[in-house]
Amino acid sequence: MKNLYTSFFALLLGASVLAQTNTIKGFSKEAAAKQLALETQFDANLSAANIGNTIKELSVKPHHLGSQGGKEVIDNIYNKLVSYGFEAKKVDYKVLFPTPKTRVLEMTSPTVFKALLKEPALKEDLTSGQTDQLPSYNAWSADGDVTAQLVFVNYGLPADYETLERLGIDVKGKIVIAKYGRSWRGIKPKVAQEHGAIGCIIYSDPRDDGYYQGDVYPKGPFKNEFGVQRGSIMDMVIYPGDPLTPNIGATENAERISSHNNAPNLLKIPVLPISYHDAIPLLQALEGPVAPDGWRGALPFTYHIGPGKSTVHLKLAFEWNMVTCTDVIATIKGTQFPDEWVIRGNHHDAWVNGADDPISGQAALLEEAKAIGALLKTGWKPKRSLVYCAWDGEEPGLIGSTEWVEDNAKELQQKAVVYINSDGNERGFLDAGGSHALEPFMTEIAASITDPQTNISLLERAKAQAIINAGSVKAKKDAMAKTTLDLEALGSGSDFSSFLQHLGIPALNLGFGGEGGGGEYHSIYDSYDNYRRFKDPSFAYGVALSKTAGHAALRMAEAEVLPFDFRNLTITIQGYVKELMLITDNMRDETKTDNEIIKSNKYALATDTALHMSAPKPKSEVPFVDFSPIQNALAALQVSTDSLSIRWSAETITSSNLNSFNTGIFKAEQQLLLPKGLPRRSWYKHAIYAPGYYTGYGVKTLPGIREAIEQRNWKEAKDQIAAAAAAINQLSAYLNGIR
Amino acid sequence: MKNLYTSFFALLLGASVLAQTNTIKGFSKEAAAKQLALETQFDANLSAANIGNTIKELSVKPHHLGSQGGKEVIDNIYNKLVSYGFEAKKVDYKVLFPTPKTRVLEMTSPTVFKALLKEPALKEDLTSGQTDQLPSYNAWSADGDVTAQLVFVNYGLPADYETLERLGIDVKGKIVIAKYGRSWRGIKPKVAQEHGAIGCIIYSDPRDDGYYQGDVYPKGPFKNEFGVQRGSIMDMVIYPGDPLTPNIGATENAERISSHNNAPNLLKIPVLPISYHDAIPLLQALEGPVAPDGWRGALPFTYHIGPGKSTVHLKLAFEWNMVTCTDVIATIKGTQFPDEWVIRGNHHDAWVNGADDPISGQAALLEEAKAIGALLKTGWKPKRSLVYCAWDGEEPGLIGSTEWVEDNAKELQQKAVVYINSDGNERGFLDAGGSHALEPFMTEIAASITDPQTNISLLERAKAQAIINAGSVKAKKDAMAKTTLDLEALGSGSDFSSFLQHLGIPALNLGFGGEGGGGEYHSIYDSYDNYRRFKDPSFAYGVALSKTAGHAALRMAEAEVLPFDFRNLTITIQGYVKELMLITDNMRDETKTDNEIIKSNKYALATDTALHMSAPKPKSEVPFVDFSPIQNALAALQVSTDSLSIRWSAETITSSNLNSFNTGIFKAEQQLLLPKGLPRRSWYKHAIYAPGYYTGYGVKTLPGIREAIEQRNWKEAKDQIAAAAAAINQLSAYLNGIR
């Protein structure tokens, strides 16, 4: 056995060089040959037509959390997985889920206008006229009945309120109207509420999501004037999942927060999403200053900030029901390591019919399961357990996955090797994010799967895109020279969040996109008719996703040595630290210069007096920050990871210590958890990855440090440097112990 | 006398330090005190109310070249100047000027549409309903009657045609529709014609010139849906002025090109400007690819490139009349140096009523003349001759100024000390361009005049603007540290062109702007009603222009030593050369990288196959270019200019050689003329400044070299480096000879 390991441990290094050969990271030459044959068999069982059928079948009815359509989808998925040979179960949680009973938005003066709040049925879209569709709303809006002047706040980001302040416009006691985009939607009402607004309207501007982008539905895929983006505004950067049961599973008898009014991740103001059709009269009635250049959209009039003579009435009331949230969990028990779980998941609930989001990803997952079922029939069984999951309640707040993860936290931290997520999937380029120790692993997979349109590897196509999109000659050259896949850091927005950020389980998020651009997202027009015309007409990218995620799952299940490489993580964190040091230096320089400019009155002198725009306020000067604790920790981590890789390449691993190596390695990322979690949001425990407090889905890497710097909280920056350094030191020590 | 000169020659250095003191560059202490008193007297005679009255009076009727209203304006100006004590004359030229007799633009399929081509009268705008207004048209369009498919070409720049080529769209035999903006309007039909188009429509997109920018007229100043920008499309980058008489004055019996059909600066295709109201149906009927992001405007639909099923019919016919072009030339003879002329000019002709363009500048000029008249009444007379000019025919192609300059070329090269131009003037910031040897002179003036709104100097306000607009911390710091005015290099677009670029006479172009933004330009809405509401309600910037240009003229007329400093010119040209070297290096690097990317097929791999977009074509590799001839010439020029300034500060100038110093200095810039002129446009002779062959108004510095590089013509780049170096060497030798 020993020699065998020697030969492939040498191969563990430099995956990129080997990508096109018949070697696989973590497999001996012999095992790799078997694995490649297995993957060929697996691929042969994937059918684009079948993926198309599944998408059609599962999107035939609206199937949001708690709905009749949802029950049918759950049963359908359960039955499929059982039929493929999986040991499946439905896991129920009892969760809060508000649905609208009253939605009124009207303008009472200067003109009378009542918002339509309705997407019309289209003859070109078979499911668009169905009943049982959830109307357009933002889940977790507060109940409310408010009447006030309206103020346009651009994208509703903190910087936009700085501009408003300079213009002397206060949103206190007012209703704000914000454009979708530039941040996750929930940030907009949160920041509005922080500034004293009593209501928030979010609309899709055709500049970002409509005719400016391309022909509108049904002529083309982009948002027509009536389309509305539904969506959750739960403040899930505090914690996701059922708002009443943070940190624990929302089981029947779980201890709950007494009322949604007391849930710390729910807002207090009414919030409603509307179409640009409905936004036009509201925006046109605004007076006050002309909106700055970056604020203006593509509607055919001059954007003003407001307020004006117009008064807006927003009345929203919701049924705050407890509903059943059902995950389908299906397992193929591993033959050698049944307690090492390779988990693969995609949600099944949609806002409406959800052909793209989530069914296109769910259909690919089910196709993988079908192909694995076919492998099982040949007598093959995985070494490690394969756990295929279909999550409920993702749309309102990652509920199904979060509750399951919270419910099974201890077991998962013992057994979960990796969590592989997907979600909506479209024609285009491989988009891969996740734990950076898996970067070489994903590079190898991306290099070994062929893009359906161009007949080159996914890796080569992603590289071509990076080259063409590079903004400078230097960036182009760098992109040309690059041979590995850039794994993106993960923020939030899909079901990987609780695995990675709450438990420290290595995660991947995989999907294709970039060529299916459209405006159907979270609207009634996310339908099969739309999908087959515009998103992935041949369903070839469904197959590509099945191959990518399926090979990832199979390789993780079958690897002799688990293909983590923490040297990539080290390099990645080193990059983040360098970036933060640069950001801090630049902030210091910029603050000093800006303060001088402000103090010397240059703003007043340079600004058109007719604009009545005051200067920005001076900011506190930026001190020099001691990054040495994290620099030293990273230096140690580099020694540890280099040493670990040398131990691997040396003849130190034998069949007797292979197990301890593997379990050691897959649990390593948990060492990066912060005992206290992040400031003001202890649910988030990962020291390296978190969704941004003011960006939402968008990731903040080294979040504790980065957000302290962004908020100019230097005491906290220091504490968070220490906390992250401690986590990194803990990882180093842990890796040193892997034998 | 000798000692007197010594004292102020020492002061010639370091103008910026002295700006706030009672010294003036070129004046002894005693003379400076007198001059400052003179300027105070001059200023006391400037009246904002009177400027407002003049604007109202001269814009009361349409007064384009050859019109009855024009005759009345000419008489009015002549009479004013005579009444102020100037010796005035009307100088007539006989020039070609086409006006429309037929204008038809219609779409015959898929829908029938006939363009309005008419700006309606507004009750808020008294002069908007007048007859005798020139209809909306582009002067110098060819006669034509064409019917063809339409293609949208973005701004109609060469790069836009590269995109069209990648999309497989050919404009040959088609009519193109281009947006106004990003280049001078005449470039659009010129490039269209080069690509085989048979007609060209230019429209104002509301993104660039309409409701996107702000409230539209009459609610606000921006272009309403019916507004049309008239304007010349003469290919004046070949030569400006009367197309039939290049290089010579268009006197009654001048030798003329036989027909406008043979004029090398006139295009061969029909061209028509339209409003966005008229553009909407045309653009909406286009099919084909969705226009790329940067091409899209603010109209409320998806922009397609075309062609489509639509067929467009464009029929234009013009009266090609010979008309009288009348400049008013008014002189106050200098007492000491009557043959040294300080020339001050602004045009008087407008496209329609022209309250802003040109009357706001003309009114400031007349106010200066009035104030000079008041000084004359006190017994004062200038040392040098003051020549105040009101030009006709600027709008169709700088005709009045160009013909006068060509007609009097030899005398001007002997006598013209400087030409000081202005044109439309609005509320805002001092905008100063011109010969860089005058940079310290203009810095001193800008530092000594107070901005009407902020009570700081024009220089300080311009600096504040530069600081606030700076894009980076480094740029902000640089702007904070700067103590001098940045004089812009001059391209074209007003009457300085022939003085500077044809004859090498030092020129300045002065005006205020940046806070009067609007859409009235070259439309019937450029009216007194518009001006007094939006452009400069108090006419205070009219007074500011009178002060700025008036002080410049008076200081030039009175200076003991003419305040040129060629060290600034040297530094400026050194900057241009460095920039060109960097551009060439970057082009080399970029070309090499791009060609590699193209050859390795990355475009095809990264492009959505549904877009059917081909890769760009590889470009010829960029050789290393020998800049040493111009580098050596500049090293020599630096020695010359340093030595000249030392000779000034030494006790070498006496009353006996002062005259030779002064005449030597003001003729020096003529040494920079290229004997053969620029390639393919020999009328343009200045080695340093020219309008761009493909930008129009936009300047190209070191134009022969720069445009050769841009066109990748390396042989020509080498020749033009030699030519520019020779001109610079000639200047050095000349400056060495000034004693």
GROMACS .gro file of C-alpha atoms in nm, chain A residues 250-384:
model
  135
  250ALA     CA    1  -3.722   2.493   1.412
  251THR     CA    2  -3.857   2.162   1.521
  252GLU     CA    3  -4.216   2.123   1.638
  253ASN     CA    4  -4.131   2.192   2.000
  254ALA     CA    5  -3.831   2.418   1.965
  255GLU     CA    6  -3.808   2.714   2.198
  256ARG     CA    7  -3.918   3.012   1.994
  257ILE     CA    8  -3.892   3.387   2.013
  258SER     CA    9  -4.238   3.489   2.131
  259SER     CA   10  -4.339   3.694   1.829
  260HIS     CA   11  -4.200   3.810   1.498
  261ASN     CA   12  -4.212   4.158   1.648
  262ASN     CA   13  -3.925   4.055   1.872
  263ALA     CA   14  -3.711   3.881   1.610
  264PRO     CA   15  -3.383   4.072   1.584
  265ASN     CA   16  -3.350   4.008   1.211
  266LEU     CA   17  -3.685   4.155   1.109
  267LEU     CA   18  -3.743   4.518   1.016
  268LYS     CA   19  -4.009   4.745   1.160
  269ILE     CA   20  -4.127   4.930   0.851
  270PRO     CA   21  -4.355   4.826   0.563
  271VAL     CA   22  -4.171   4.745   0.241
  272LEU     CA   23  -4.313   4.676  -0.105
  273PRO     CA   24  -4.153   4.593  -0.440
  274ILE     CA   25  -4.314   4.742  -0.750
  275SER     CA   26  -4.278   4.743  -1.127
  276TYR     CA   27  -4.150   5.038  -1.325
  277HIS     CA   28  -4.501   5.082  -1.456
  278ASP     CA   29  -4.613   5.154  -1.102
  279ALA     CA   30  -4.304   5.360  -1.017
  280ILE     CA   31  -4.345   5.609  -1.301
  281PRO     CA   32  -4.623   5.828  -1.155
  282LEU     CA   33  -4.457   5.827  -0.813
  283LEU     CA   34  -4.121   5.936  -0.950
  284GLN     CA   35  -4.270   6.190  -1.187
  285ALA     CA   36  -4.450   6.361  -0.897
  286LEU     CA   37  -4.124   6.422  -0.712
  287GLU     CA   38  -3.983   6.771  -0.690
  288GLY     CA   39  -3.670   6.900  -0.521
  289PRO     CA   40  -3.320   6.867  -0.665
  290VAL     CA   41  -3.248   6.683  -0.988
  291ALA     CA   42  -3.101   6.345  -0.892
  292PRO     CA   43  -2.721   6.320  -0.938
  293ASP     CA   44  -2.597   6.150  -1.253
  294GLY     CA   45  -2.539   5.807  -1.099
  295TRP     CA   46  -2.890   5.805  -0.954
  296ARG     CA   47  -3.079   5.843  -1.281
  297GLY     CA   48  -3.238   5.547  -1.452
  298ALA     CA   49  -3.385   5.489  -1.798
  299LEU     CA   50  -3.736   5.622  -1.747
  300PRO     CA   51  -3.816   5.901  -1.993
  301PHE     CA   52  -3.819   6.199  -1.763
  302THR     CA   53  -3.591   6.394  -1.532
  303TYR     CA   54  -3.531   6.214  -1.203
  304HIS     CA   55  -3.586   6.434  -0.901
  305ILE     CA   56  -3.507   6.338  -0.543
  306GLY     CA   57  -3.815   6.484  -0.384
  307PRO     CA   58  -3.997   6.537  -0.170
  308GLY     CA   59  -4.272   6.719  -0.352
  309LYS     CA   60  -4.635   6.797  -0.311
  310SER     CA   61  -4.710   6.428  -0.358
  311THR     CA   62  -4.830   6.221  -0.066
  312VAL     CA   63  -4.805   5.846  -0.079
  313HIS     CA   64  -5.013   5.597   0.111
  314LEU     CA   65  -4.865   5.251   0.171
  315LYS     CA   66  -5.073   4.994   0.352
  316LEU     CA   67  -4.952   4.640   0.399
  317ALA     CA   68  -5.081   4.359   0.615
  318PHE     CA   69  -4.965   3.999   0.627
  319GLU     CA   70  -5.077   3.660   0.748
  320TRP     CA   71  -4.800   3.561   0.986
  321ASN     CA   72  -4.857   3.188   0.956
  322MET     CA   73  -4.659   2.898   1.091
  323VAL     CA   74  -4.607   2.660   0.799
  324THR     CA   75  -4.434   2.332   0.739
  325CYS     CA   76  -4.094   2.358   0.577
  326THR     CA   77  -3.996   2.025   0.422
  327ASP     CA   78  -3.644   1.932   0.317
  328VAL     CA   79  -3.590   1.613   0.124
  329ILE     CA   80  -3.273   1.439   0.243
  330ALA     CA   81  -3.164   1.139   0.039
  331THR     CA   82  -2.864   0.924   0.114
  332ILE     CA   83  -2.651   0.658  -0.047
  333LYS     CA   84  -2.456   0.515   0.241
  334GLY     CA   85  -2.083   0.499   0.190
  335THR     CA   86  -1.931   0.154   0.192
  336GLN     CA   87  -1.599   0.242   0.355
  337PHE     CA   88  -1.672   0.566   0.536
  338PRO     CA   89  -2.045   0.587   0.596
  339ASP     CA   90  -1.987   0.863   0.850
  340GLU     CA   91  -1.811   1.086   0.602
  341TRP     CA   92  -2.084   1.276   0.422
  342VAL     CA   93  -2.049   1.441   0.085
  343ILE     CA   94  -2.353   1.667   0.079
  344ARG     CA   95  -2.506   1.804  -0.237
  345GLY     CA   96  -2.800   2.044  -0.226
  346ASN     CA   97  -3.028   2.280  -0.415
  347HIS     CA   98  -3.352   2.434  -0.297
  348HIS     CA   99  -3.689   2.334  -0.437
  349ASP     CA  100  -3.916   2.620  -0.327
  350ALA     CA  101  -3.974   2.913  -0.562
  351TRP     CA  102  -4.137   3.252  -0.533
  352VAL     CA  103  -4.376   3.156  -0.808
  353ASN     CA  104  -4.313   2.888  -1.070
  354GLY     CA  105  -3.937   2.925  -1.057
  355ALA     CA  106  -3.831   2.738  -1.370
  356ASP     CA  107  -3.488   2.898  -1.344
  357ASP     CA  108  -3.473   2.975  -0.973
  358PRO     CA  109  -3.445   2.708  -0.835
  359ILE     CA  110  -3.574   2.439  -1.067
  360SER     CA  111  -3.297   2.456  -1.328
  361GLY     CA  112  -3.046   2.373  -1.054
  362GLN     CA  113  -3.276   2.124  -0.885
  363ALA     CA  114  -3.328   1.945  -1.218
  364ALA     CA  115  -2.952   1.915  -1.263
  365LEU     CA  116  -2.920   1.777  -0.909
  366LEU     CA  117  -3.194   1.523  -0.976
  367GLU     CA  118  -3.025   1.425  -1.301
  368GLU     CA  119  -2.706   1.358  -1.106
  369ALA     CA  120  -2.907   1.149  -0.860
  370LYS     CA  121  -3.060   0.958  -1.150
  371ALA     CA  122  -2.717   0.892  -1.297
  372ILE     CA  123  -2.584   0.782  -0.958
  373GLY     CA  124  -2.886   0.553  -0.935
  374ALA     CA  125  -2.785   0.400  -1.265
  375LEU     CA  126  -2.431   0.349  -1.131
  376LEU     CA  127  -2.577   0.180  -0.825
  377LYS     CA  128  -2.757  -0.063  -1.052
  378THR     CA  129  -2.420  -0.169  -1.195
  379GLY     CA  130  -2.316  -0.264  -0.844
  380TRP     CA  131  -2.103   0.040  -0.773
  381LYS     CA  132  -2.132   0.204  -0.432
  382PRO     CA  133  -1.957   0.516  -0.304
  383LYS     CA  134  -1.683   0.489  -0.041
  384ARG     CA  135  -1.823   0.786   0.146
   0.00000   0.00000   0.00000
